Amino acid sequence: MPSVTWGVVQGRKEKLVSRVIICDFLKSLGIVPDELENLELPSTIEVMRERVEFLQKLGLSIDDINEYPLMLGCSVRKNIIPVLGYLEKIGIQRSKLGEFVKNYPQVLHASVVVELAPVIKFLRGLDVEKQDIGYVLQKYPELLGFKLEGTMSTSVAYLVSIGVCPRDIGPMVTQYPYLLGMRVGTVIKPLVDYLVSLGLPKKILARMLEKRAYILGYDIEETVKPNVECLNSFGIRREALASVIAQYPQILGLPLKAKLSSQQYFFNLKLKIDPDGFAQVVEKMPQIVSLNQHVIMKPVDFLLGRGIPSEDVAKMVVKCPQLVALRVELMKNSYYFFKSEMGRPLKELVEFPEYFTYSLESRIKPRYQRLQSKGIHSSLNWFLNCSDQRFQERLQGDYLERETMGPSFCMGGKLELPGSEILSDDEDESDNEVLYRRTVSL
């Protein structure tokens, strides 16, 4: 708290007179002293002038002081300078101190030893890097006013309890420090419970939060639930919602209705894909809702320019939406290899558009050359849509095995492995049997 900055005890009458003089001085500067009524003020104008001028040199305006006039009760030498010195020591640049105080003036009342230092120690204990402390506090300065045994501790404990790795808490706090101020019972847990009710396993939800902690800031009633209902209204199946969210968690916080309406109309107008087809596209690649329409048209125009009919291009996009996010330069290289080296009909590309998503140099060429050396002719799906180990097994076989669908091509979520229906329940539940992958990153 502000300390007395003069050395004599004044009489009651003298105090009242000096208070009136100080208040008149503040009014002359444009400062409204009404909130200072219960605050002990210095006895001389010189001391108060020193405080005002120090704050102004720091970068605060009279309006800023009027926003929180209680800062005028802080002694320059006993309160303000020690606090600012500590803030600079922990990584807040001197040029940013004024902005910091403007955003959180209550820090000037704090004791460095009793209040500020323990918070910094707590953050370091969460594995927030030393060089990131200043950045975290500038984003969320109110952290310095929290009690360690309160919201901060309970929010961390709950996140760890649902499967968030303790070592990832530090990076999460660095990315989104506001999570430390969120109440578990009213904010974090209701959101987690709702997402789990949609079919998201807690393990996957924990991985999502580790990478994108800002999801915790999405308002469940104002944003999340309306967006989920919006997805349903556009034809996305309820059983696909978990996969959609896992692939593109940001979809929960977007102005979704406007984006979906715009993209659905665009897909129908330009690509001749009906609403049902558009829903399938969103299920397989939800990032499509945020993809620029100009970007989408580049690969589409490339395919049309190769003589593929528009209705076939539409089928290709519905089957493999990742096509519209590919670089045309890479598509050209893969296409020319397909035509000149393989000499195959376009029909095969229409049937297996995923061909364009594989690396020409690291997968398509070497595997095709090995097929040629063994005199094997197969479909694109047979030699591309499998692991290296599986491909090797196929080459060593004495016969060309019957084609299966292979793993379903998706950006995230559970891989539907051929033959998985014969797994026992115990095997199916094993974490090792549930595989996740990301094949496209936008």
GROMACS .gro file of C-alpha atoms in nm:
model
  442
    1MET     CA    1   0.000   0.000   0.000
    2PRO     CA    2   0.111   0.362  -0.048
    3SER     CA    3   0.339   0.479   0.228
    4VAL     CA    4   0.359   0.813   0.408
    5THR     CA    5   0.622   1.025   0.234
    6TRP     CA    6   0.660   1.301   0.486
    7GLY     CA    7   0.827   1.285   0.825
    8VAL     CA    8   0.594   1.477   1.058
    9VAL     CA    9   0.250   1.396   1.190
   10GLN     CA   10   0.017   1.676   1.097
   11GLY     CA   11  -0.280   1.790   1.296
   12ARG     CA   12  -0.625   1.717   1.169
   13LYS     CA   13  -0.685   2.073   1.055
   14GLU     CA   14  -0.352   2.093   0.871
   15LYS     CA   15  -0.421   1.763   0.696
   16LEU     CA   16  -0.756   1.886   0.569
   17VAL     CA   17  -0.599   2.206   0.442
   18SER     CA   18  -0.316   2.023   0.263
   19ARG     CA   19  -0.564   1.775   0.111
   20VAL     CA   20  -0.769   2.063  -0.031
   21ILE     CA   21  -0.453   2.220  -0.174
   22ILE     CA   22  -0.343   1.887  -0.330
   23CYS     CA   23  -0.690   1.825  -0.478
   24ASP     CA   24  -0.699   2.175  -0.625
   25PHE     CA   25  -0.357   2.112  -0.777
   26LEU     CA   26  -0.475   1.786  -0.933
   27LYS     CA   27  -0.788   1.954  -1.070
   28SER     CA   28  -0.570   2.219  -1.230
   29LEU     CA   29  -0.394   1.938  -1.419
   30GLY     CA   30  -0.725   1.788  -1.531
   31ILE     CA   31  -0.716   1.500  -1.283
   32VAL     CA   32  -1.043   1.415  -1.106
   33PRO     CA   33  -0.955   1.348  -0.740
   34ASP     CA   34  -1.291   1.206  -0.627
   35GLU     CA   35  -1.161   0.849  -0.589
   36LEU     CA   36  -0.875   0.970  -0.370
   37GLU     CA   37  -1.109   1.060  -0.084
   38ASN     CA   38  -1.007   0.764   0.136
   39LEU     CA   39  -0.645   0.762   0.025
   40GLU     CA   40  -0.368   0.920   0.226
   41LEU     CA   41  -0.204   1.185   0.013
   42PRO     CA   42   0.133   1.362   0.047
   43SER     CA   43   0.138   1.687   0.239
   44THR     CA   44   0.304   1.897  -0.027
   45ILE     CA   45   0.235   1.981  -0.389
   46GLU     CA   46   0.600   1.911  -0.473
   47VAL     CA   47   0.567   1.540  -0.383
   48MET     CA   48   0.243   1.502  -0.579
   49ARG     CA   49   0.392   1.689  -0.876
   50GLU     CA   50   0.686   1.447  -0.871
   51ARG     CA   51   0.446   1.151  -0.891
   52VAL     CA   52   0.244   1.297  -1.176
   53GLU     CA   53   0.551   1.396  -1.376
   54PHE     CA   54   0.713   1.055  -1.321
   55LEU     CA   55   0.403   0.879  -1.453
   56GLN     CA   56   0.389   1.117  -1.751
   57LYS     CA   57   0.754   1.049  -1.833
   58LEU     CA   58   0.666   0.682  -1.822
   59GLY     CA   59   0.420   0.744  -2.103
   60LEU     CA   60   0.090   0.785  -1.918
   61SER     CA   61  -0.144   1.067  -2.010
   62ILE     CA   62  -0.378   1.258  -1.779
   63ASP     CA   63  -0.662   1.047  -1.920
   64ASP     CA   64  -0.472   0.731  -1.827
   65ILE     CA   65  -0.426   0.859  -1.473
   66ASN     CA   66  -0.798   0.942  -1.453
   67GLU     CA   67  -0.874   0.583  -1.549
   68TYR     CA   68  -0.704   0.472  -1.228
   69PRO     CA   69  -0.626   0.774  -1.006
   70LEU     CA   70  -0.534   0.548  -0.713
   71MET     CA   71  -0.188   0.516  -0.869
   72LEU     CA   72  -0.122   0.867  -0.732
   73GLY     CA   73  -0.114   0.715  -0.384
   74CYS     CA   74   0.205   0.525  -0.473
   75SER     CA   75   0.540   0.664  -0.364
   76VAL     CA   76   0.786   0.706  -0.649
   77ARG     CA   77   1.079   0.572  -0.450
   78LYS     CA   78   0.909   0.311  -0.231
   79ASN     CA   79   0.652   0.173  -0.476
   80ILE     CA   80   0.688   0.273  -0.839
   81ILE     CA   81   1.065   0.248  -0.896
   82PRO     CA   82   1.108  -0.095  -0.724
   83VAL     CA   83   0.813  -0.243  -0.918
   84LEU     CA   84   0.928  -0.104  -1.254
   85GLY     CA   85   1.284  -0.221  -1.186
   86TYR     CA   86   1.160  -0.573  -1.118
   87LEU     CA   87   0.939  -0.578  -1.428
   88GLU     CA   88   1.235  -0.475  -1.641
   89LYS     CA   89   1.450  -0.741  -1.475
   90ILE     CA   90   1.205  -1.021  -1.567
   91GLY     CA   91   1.199  -0.925  -1.933
   92ILE     CA   92   0.964  -0.636  -1.998
   93GLN     CA   93   1.147  -0.377  -2.206
   94ARG     CA   94   1.184  -0.030  -2.057
   95SER     CA   95   1.007   0.120  -2.358
   96LYS     CA   96   0.706  -0.105  -2.285
   97LEU     CA   97   0.676  -0.029  -1.913
   98GLY     CA   98   0.440   0.265  -1.965
   99GLU     CA   99   0.205   0.053  -2.173
  100PHE     CA  100   0.223  -0.223  -1.913
  101VAL     CA  101   0.129   0.014  -1.630
  102LYS     CA  102  -0.147   0.162  -1.846
  103ASN     CA  103  -0.294  -0.187  -1.895
  104TYR     CA  104  -0.251  -0.296  -1.535
  105PRO     CA  105  -0.189   0.003  -1.304
  106GLN     CA  106  -0.267  -0.206  -0.994
  107VAL     CA  107   0.083  -0.353  -1.026
  108LEU     CA  108   0.223  -0.032  -0.875
  109HIS     CA  109   0.069  -0.123  -0.539
  110ALA     CA  110   0.228  -0.469  -0.534
  111SER     CA  111   0.512  -0.585  -0.315
  112VAL     CA  112   0.793  -0.727  -0.525
  113VAL     CA  113   0.893  -0.988  -0.266
  114VAL     CA  114   0.549  -1.086  -0.134
  115GLU     CA  115   0.333  -1.068  -0.449
  116LEU     CA  116   0.527  -1.041  -0.776
  117ALA     CA  117   0.823  -1.276  -0.725
  118PRO     CA  118   0.607  -1.576  -0.621
  119VAL     CA  119   0.399  -1.546  -0.941
  120ILE     CA  120   0.714  -1.547  -1.153
  121LYS     CA  121   0.843  -1.849  -0.962
  122PHE     CA  122   0.510  -2.024  -1.026
  123LEU     CA  123   0.530  -1.956  -1.400
  124ARG     CA  124   0.886  -2.086  -1.416
  125GLY     CA  125   0.767  -2.396  -1.231
  126LEU     CA  126   0.518  -2.454  -1.512
  127ASP     CA  127   0.811  -2.461  -1.757
  128VAL     CA  128   0.747  -2.117  -1.902
  129GLU     CA  129   1.085  -2.024  -2.045
  130LYS     CA  130   1.266  -1.739  -1.871
  131GLN     CA  131   1.286  -1.537  -2.191
  132ASP     CA  132   0.908  -1.576  -2.240
  133ILE     CA  133   0.803  -1.441  -1.899
  134GLY     CA  134   0.789  -1.080  -2.017
  135TYR     CA  135   0.589  -1.179  -2.326
  136VAL     CA  136   0.338  -1.375  -2.115
  137LEU     CA  137   0.288  -1.089  -1.869
  138GLN     CA  138   0.245  -0.831  -2.145
  139LYS     CA  139  -0.031  -1.044  -2.294
  140TYR     CA  140  -0.201  -1.102  -1.958
  141PRO     CA  141  -0.064  -0.864  -1.690
  142GLU     CA  142  -0.349  -0.950  -1.451
  143LEU     CA  143  -0.159  -1.273  -1.374
  144LEU     CA  144   0.049  -1.070  -1.131
  145GLY     CA  145  -0.259  -1.018  -0.916
  146PHE     CA  146  -0.365  -1.384  -0.891
  147LYS     CA  147  -0.332  -1.601  -0.583
  148LEU     CA  148  -0.113  -1.903  -0.646
  149GLU     CA  149  -0.340  -2.142  -0.459
  150GLY     CA  150  -0.650  -2.025  -0.647
  151THR     CA  151  -0.757  -2.035  -1.011
  152MET     CA  152  -0.408  -2.075  -1.156
  153SER     CA  153  -0.334  -2.399  -0.971
  154THR     CA  154  -0.677  -2.555  -1.022
  155SER     CA  155  -0.686  -2.486  -1.397
  156VAL     CA  156  -0.343  -2.647  -1.444
  157ALA     CA  157  -0.437  -2.946  -1.229
  158TYR     CA  158  -0.757  -3.006  -1.427
  159LEU     CA  159  -0.582  -2.988  -1.765
  160VAL     CA  160  -0.326  -3.243  -1.650
  161SER     CA  161  -0.608  -3.466  -1.521
  162ILE     CA  162  -0.766  -3.491  -1.868
  163GLY     CA  163  -0.439  -3.596  -2.026
  164VAL     CA  164  -0.246  -3.278  -2.105
  165CYS     CA  165   0.125  -3.351  -2.067
  166PRO     CA  166   0.268  -3.151  -1.773
  167ARG     CA  167   0.568  -3.057  -1.987
  168ASP     CA  168   0.333  -2.892  -2.236
  169ILE     CA  169   0.168  -2.663  -1.980
  170GLY     CA  170   0.451  -2.408  -2.013
  171PRO     CA  171   0.420  -2.374  -2.392
  172MET     CA  172   0.040  -2.359  -2.354
  173VAL     CA  173   0.067  -2.075  -2.103
  174THR     CA  174   0.311  -1.895  -2.331
  175GLN     CA  175   0.070  -1.925  -2.623
  176TYR     CA  176  -0.248  -1.849  -2.427
  177PRO     CA  177  -0.181  -1.728  -2.070
  178TYR     CA  178  -0.550  -1.650  -2.017
  179LEU     CA  179  -0.611  -2.018  -1.937
  180LEU     CA  180  -0.457  -1.955  -1.593
  181GLY     CA  181  -0.741  -1.716  -1.514
  182MET     CA  182  -1.021  -1.950  -1.623
  183ARG     CA  183  -1.235  -2.120  -1.364
  184VAL     CA  184  -1.253  -2.494  -1.403
  185GLY     CA  185  -1.614  -2.539  -1.297
  186THR     CA  186  -1.771  -2.264  -1.507
  187VAL     CA  187  -1.542  -2.238  -1.810
  188ILE     CA  188  -1.294  -2.519  -1.879
  189LYS     CA  189  -1.483  -2.831  -1.766
  190PRO     CA  190  -1.813  -2.748  -1.942
  191LEU     CA  191  -1.626  -2.699  -2.271
  192VAL     CA  192  -1.430  -3.023  -2.228
  193ASP     CA  193  -1.744  -3.218  -2.134
  194TYR     CA  194  -1.931  -3.085  -2.436
  195LEU     CA  195  -1.655  -3.173  -2.682
  196VAL     CA  196  -1.624  -3.521  -2.530
  197SER     CA  197  -2.002  -3.563  -2.573
  198LEU     CA  198  -1.954  -3.504  -2.947
  199GLY     CA  199  -1.727  -3.808  -2.964
  200LEU     CA  200  -1.382  -3.656  -2.912
  201PRO     CA  201  -1.170  -3.885  -2.692
  202LYS     CA  202  -1.008  -3.698  -2.404
  203LYS     CA  203  -0.668  -3.813  -2.526
  204ILE     CA  204  -0.720  -3.641  -2.859
  205LEU     CA  205  -0.875  -3.336  -2.694
  206ALA     CA  206  -0.567  -3.308  -2.472
  207ARG     CA  207  -0.340  -3.314  -2.779
  208MET     CA  208  -0.555  -3.044  -2.940
  209LEU     CA  209  -0.528  -2.820  -2.634
  210GLU     CA  210  -0.152  -2.870  -2.614
  211LYS     CA  211  -0.114  -2.733  -2.966
  212ARG     CA  212  -0.399  -2.480  -2.963
  213ALA     CA  213  -0.463  -2.368  -2.607
  214TYR     CA  214  -0.668  -2.072  -2.734
  215ILE     CA  215  -0.959  -2.313  -2.794
  216LEU     CA  216  -1.027  -2.279  -2.422
  217GLY     CA  217  -1.120  -1.917  -2.489
  218TYR     CA  218  -1.411  -2.006  -2.719
  219ASP     CA  219  -1.741  -1.928  -2.547
  220ILE     CA  220  -1.940  -2.250  -2.531
  221GLU     CA  221  -2.286  -2.091  -2.549
  222GLU     CA  222  -2.210  -1.798  -2.779
  223THR     CA  223  -1.977  -1.968  -3.026
  224VAL     CA  224  -1.907  -2.341  -2.987
  225LYS     CA  225  -2.260  -2.482  -2.965
  226PRO     CA  226  -2.399  -2.255  -3.242
  227ASN     CA  227  -2.111  -2.359  -3.470
  228VAL     CA  228  -2.172  -2.729  -3.406
  229GLU     CA  229  -2.542  -2.678  -3.485
  230CYS     CA  230  -2.439  -2.489  -3.797
  231LEU     CA  231  -2.227  -2.781  -3.915
  232ASN     CA  232  -2.524  -3.012  -3.867
  233SER     CA  233  -2.751  -2.777  -4.061
  234PHE     CA  234  -2.510  -2.785  -4.358
  235GLY     CA  235  -2.524  -3.163  -4.377
  236ILE     CA  236  -2.221  -3.266  -4.175
  237ARG     CA  237  -2.316  -3.590  -4.001
  238ARG     CA  238  -2.313  -3.596  -3.622
  239GLU     CA  239  -2.081  -3.898  -3.621
  240ALA     CA  240  -1.831  -3.699  -3.830
  241LEU     CA  241  -1.823  -3.396  -3.598
  242ALA     CA  242  -1.542  -3.533  -3.379
  243SER     CA  243  -1.323  -3.591  -3.684
  244VAL     CA  244  -1.400  -3.245  -3.821
  245ILE     CA  245  -1.309  -3.077  -3.493
  246ALA     CA  246  -0.994  -3.286  -3.447
  247GLN     CA  247  -0.873  -3.191  -3.794
  248TYR     CA  248  -0.955  -2.822  -3.766
  249PRO     CA  249  -1.019  -2.711  -3.404
  250GLN     CA  250  -1.038  -2.346  -3.510
  251ILE     CA  251  -1.370  -2.423  -3.675
  252LEU     CA  252  -1.529  -2.396  -3.330
  253GLY     CA  253  -1.446  -2.025  -3.308
  254LEU     CA  254  -1.507  -1.901  -3.664
  255PRO     CA  255  -1.803  -1.695  -3.790
  256LEU     CA  256  -1.904  -2.026  -3.939
  257LYS     CA  257  -2.248  -1.968  -4.087
  258ALA     CA  258  -2.123  -1.691  -4.316
  259LYS     CA  259  -1.817  -1.891  -4.423
  260LEU     CA  260  -2.010  -2.211  -4.493
  261SER     CA  261  -2.280  -2.025  -4.685
  262SER     CA  262  -2.021  -1.851  -4.901
  263GLN     CA  263  -1.820  -2.166  -4.974
  264GLN     CA  264  -2.125  -2.382  -5.039
  265TYR     CA  265  -2.253  -2.132  -5.296
  266PHE     CA  266  -1.906  -2.109  -5.454
  267PHE     CA  267  -1.869  -2.488  -5.480
  268ASN     CA  268  -2.212  -2.517  -5.638
  269LEU     CA  269  -2.157  -2.232  -5.883
  270LYS     CA  270  -1.797  -2.290  -5.991
  271LEU     CA  271  -1.731  -2.658  -5.926
  272LYS     CA  272  -2.084  -2.796  -5.980
  273ILE     CA  273  -2.071  -2.970  -5.643
  274ASP     CA  274  -2.414  -2.995  -5.477
  275PRO     CA  275  -2.475  -2.936  -5.101
  276ASP     CA  276  -2.443  -3.308  -5.020
  277GLY     CA  277  -2.108  -3.320  -5.198
  278PHE     CA  278  -1.999  -3.003  -5.020
  279ALA     CA  279  -2.083  -3.163  -4.684
  280GLN     CA  280  -1.861  -3.459  -4.774
  281VAL     CA  281  -1.581  -3.218  -4.864
  282VAL     CA  282  -1.609  -3.042  -4.527
  283GLU     CA  283  -1.608  -3.374  -4.341
  284LYS     CA  284  -1.286  -3.479  -4.515
  285MET     CA  285  -1.112  -3.140  -4.507
  286PRO     CA  286  -1.284  -2.884  -4.283
  287GLN     CA  287  -1.012  -2.627  -4.354
  288ILE     CA  288  -1.198  -2.571  -4.680
  289VAL     CA  289  -1.428  -2.327  -4.499
  290SER     CA  290  -1.138  -2.083  -4.459
  291LEU     CA  291  -0.961  -2.145  -4.789
  292ASN     CA  292  -0.947  -1.855  -5.030
  293GLN     CA  293  -1.165  -1.916  -5.334
  294HIS     CA  294  -0.890  -1.790  -5.565
  295VAL     CA  295  -0.657  -2.055  -5.421
  296ILE     CA  296  -0.921  -2.325  -5.471
  297MET     CA  297  -0.964  -2.245  -5.838
  298LYS     CA  298  -0.596  -2.281  -5.931
  299PRO     CA  299  -0.579  -2.663  -5.901
  300VAL     CA  300  -0.932  -2.692  -6.043
  301ASP     CA  301  -0.838  -2.488  -6.349
  302PHE     CA  302  -0.526  -2.700  -6.391
  303LEU     CA  303  -0.732  -3.021  -6.398
  304LEU     CA  304  -0.986  -2.871  -6.637
  305GLY     CA  305  -0.701  -2.757  -6.858
  306ARG     CA  306  -0.577  -3.116  -6.887
  307GLY     CA  307  -0.904  -3.212  -7.057
  308ILE     CA  308  -1.074  -3.366  -6.756
  309PRO     CA  309  -1.452  -3.300  -6.777
  310SER     CA  310  -1.594  -3.066  -6.512
  311GLU     CA  311  -1.819  -3.339  -6.369
  312ASP     CA  312  -1.515  -3.563  -6.322
  313VAL     CA  313  -1.320  -3.280  -6.157
  314ALA     CA  314  -1.613  -3.238  -5.919
  315LYS     CA  315  -1.600  -3.610  -5.834
  316MET     CA  316  -1.225  -3.585  -5.776
  317VAL     CA  317  -1.263  -3.292  -5.537
  318VAL     CA  318  -1.539  -3.465  -5.339
  319LYS     CA  319  -1.331  -3.782  -5.315
  320CYS     CA  320  -1.007  -3.598  -5.228
  321PRO     CA  321  -1.066  -3.235  -5.119
  322GLN     CA  322  -0.694  -3.196  -5.050
  323LEU     CA  323  -0.656  -3.139  -5.424
  324VAL     CA  324  -0.774  -2.780  -5.392
  325ALA     CA  325  -0.496  -2.698  -5.144
  326LEU     CA  326  -0.209  -2.830  -5.356
  327ARG     CA  327   0.050  -2.621  -5.537
  328VAL     CA  328  -0.009  -2.629  -5.910
  329GLU     CA  329   0.366  -2.655  -5.979
  330LEU     CA  330   0.382  -2.987  -5.796
  331MET     CA  331   0.066  -3.109  -5.964
  332LYS     CA  332   0.218  -3.032  -6.305
  333ASN     CA  333   0.527  -3.240  -6.232
  334SER     CA  334   0.320  -3.534  -6.109
  335TYR     CA  335   0.082  -3.508  -6.405
  336TYR     CA  336   0.360  -3.503  -6.666
  337PHE     CA  337   0.523  -3.806  -6.507
  338PHE     CA  338   0.185  -3.980  -6.513
  339LYS     CA  339   0.136  -3.907  -6.884
  340SER     CA  340   0.488  -3.936  -7.022
  341GLU     CA  341   0.643  -4.209  -6.805
  342MET     CA  342   0.341  -4.413  -6.704
  343GLY     CA  343   0.136  -4.351  -7.016
  344ARG     CA  344  -0.189  -4.417  -6.834
  345PRO     CA  345  -0.540  -4.294  -6.921
  346LEU     CA  346  -0.693  -3.995  -6.738
  347LYS     CA  347  -0.962  -4.227  -6.606
  348GLU     CA  348  -0.715  -4.358  -6.348
  349LEU     CA  349  -0.659  -4.008  -6.209
  350VAL     CA  350  -1.034  -3.956  -6.182
  351GLU     CA  351  -1.063  -4.285  -5.991
  352PHE     CA  352  -0.764  -4.212  -5.768
  353PRO     CA  353  -0.719  -3.830  -5.732
  354GLU     CA  354  -0.508  -3.891  -5.421
  355TYR     CA  355  -0.223  -3.954  -5.667
  356PHE     CA  356  -0.149  -3.580  -5.666
  357THR     CA  357  -0.105  -3.572  -5.287
  358TYR     CA  358   0.194  -3.810  -5.290
  359SER     CA  359   0.551  -3.688  -5.335
  360LEU     CA  360   0.673  -3.749  -5.688
  361GLU     CA  361   1.039  -3.789  -5.592
  362SER     CA  362   1.009  -3.985  -5.269
  363ARG     CA  363   0.713  -4.212  -5.342
  364ILE     CA  364   0.567  -4.213  -5.693
  365LYS     CA  365   0.889  -4.243  -5.899
  366PRO     CA  366   1.079  -4.497  -5.685
  367ARG     CA  367   0.777  -4.722  -5.640
  368TYR     CA  368   0.681  -4.707  -6.006
  369GLN     CA  369   1.038  -4.790  -6.110
  370ARG     CA  370   1.038  -5.094  -5.882
  371LEU     CA  371   0.710  -5.210  -6.034
  372GLN     CA  372   0.860  -5.175  -6.382
  373SER     CA  373   1.168  -5.371  -6.287
  374LYS     CA  374   0.946  -5.660  -6.175
  375GLY     CA  375   0.710  -5.631  -6.470
  376ILE     CA  376   0.409  -5.565  -6.248
  377HIS     CA  377   0.117  -5.356  -6.370
  378SER     CA  378  -0.120  -5.236  -6.100
  379SER     CA  379  -0.358  -4.955  -6.020
  380LEU     CA  380  -0.234  -4.630  -5.868
  381ASN     CA  381  -0.415  -4.713  -5.546
  382TRP     CA  382  -0.243  -5.052  -5.514
  383PHE     CA  383   0.115  -4.926  -5.518
  384LEU     CA  384   0.077  -4.580  -5.364
  385ASN     CA  385  -0.181  -4.612  -5.086
  386CYS     CA  386   0.021  -4.830  -4.849
  387SER     CA  387   0.319  -4.809  -4.618
  388ASP     CA  388   0.673  -4.883  -4.735
  389GLN     CA  389   0.666  -5.212  -4.547
  390ARG     CA  390   0.338  -5.315  -4.704
  391PHE     CA  391   0.461  -5.218  -5.050
  392GLN     CA  392   0.770  -5.434  -4.999
  393GLU     CA  393   0.552  -5.727  -4.895
  394ARG     CA  394   0.342  -5.684  -5.206
  395LEU     CA  395   0.648  -5.684  -5.430
  396GLN     CA  396   0.775  -6.005  -5.271
  397GLY     CA  397   0.444  -6.184  -5.319
  398ASP     CA  398   0.410  -6.449  -5.587
  399TYR     CA  399   0.073  -6.318  -5.695
  400LEU     CA  400  -0.108  -5.986  -5.731
  401GLU     CA  401  -0.331  -5.971  -5.427
  402ARG     CA  402  -0.688  -5.855  -5.449
  403GLU     CA  403  -0.714  -5.480  -5.411
  404THR     CA  404  -0.859  -5.340  -5.093
  405MET     CA  405  -0.965  -4.992  -5.014
  406GLY     CA  406  -0.657  -4.927  -4.800
  407PRO     CA  407  -0.656  -4.672  -4.522
  408SER     CA  408  -0.914  -4.403  -4.578
  409PHE     CA  409  -0.755  -4.076  -4.683
  410CYS     CA  410  -0.820  -3.816  -4.419
  411MET     CA  411  -0.634  -3.533  -4.252
  412GLY     CA  412  -0.688  -3.650  -3.899
  413GLY     CA  413  -0.887  -3.889  -3.686
  414LYS     CA  414  -0.895  -4.265  -3.678
  415LEU     CA  415  -0.754  -4.456  -3.973
  416GLU     CA  416  -0.997  -4.720  -4.089
  417LEU     CA  417  -0.762  -5.010  -4.152
  418PRO     CA  418  -0.870  -5.291  -4.386
  419GLY     CA  419  -0.950  -5.600  -4.188
  420SER     CA  420  -0.994  -5.406  -3.866
  421GLU     CA  421  -1.334  -5.567  -3.828
  422ILE     CA  422  -1.162  -5.891  -3.727
  423LEU     CA  423  -0.983  -5.731  -3.433
  424SER     CA  424  -1.104  -5.838  -3.091
  425ASP     CA  425  -1.263  -5.577  -2.868
  426ASP     CA  426  -0.952  -5.570  -2.651
  427GLU     CA  427  -0.727  -5.509  -2.947
  428ASP     CA  428  -0.958  -5.243  -3.083
  429GLU     CA  429  -0.947  -5.052  -2.757
  430SER     CA  430  -0.569  -5.058  -2.736
  431ASP     CA  431  -0.408  -4.717  -2.777
  432ASN     CA  432  -0.148  -4.877  -3.002
  433GLU     CA  433  -0.419  -4.986  -3.246
  434VAL     CA  434  -0.573  -4.643  -3.278
  435LEU     CA  435  -0.357  -4.448  -3.523
  436TYR     CA  436  -0.375  -4.081  -3.597
  437ARG     CA  437  -0.213  -3.885  -3.875
  438ARG     CA  438  -0.214  -3.551  -4.047
  439THR     CA  439  -0.154  -3.565  -4.421
  440VAL     CA  440  -0.210  -3.203  -4.515
  441SER     CA  441  -0.126  -2.892  -4.316
  442LEU     CA  442  -0.278  -2.562  -4.429
   0.00000   0.00000   0.00000
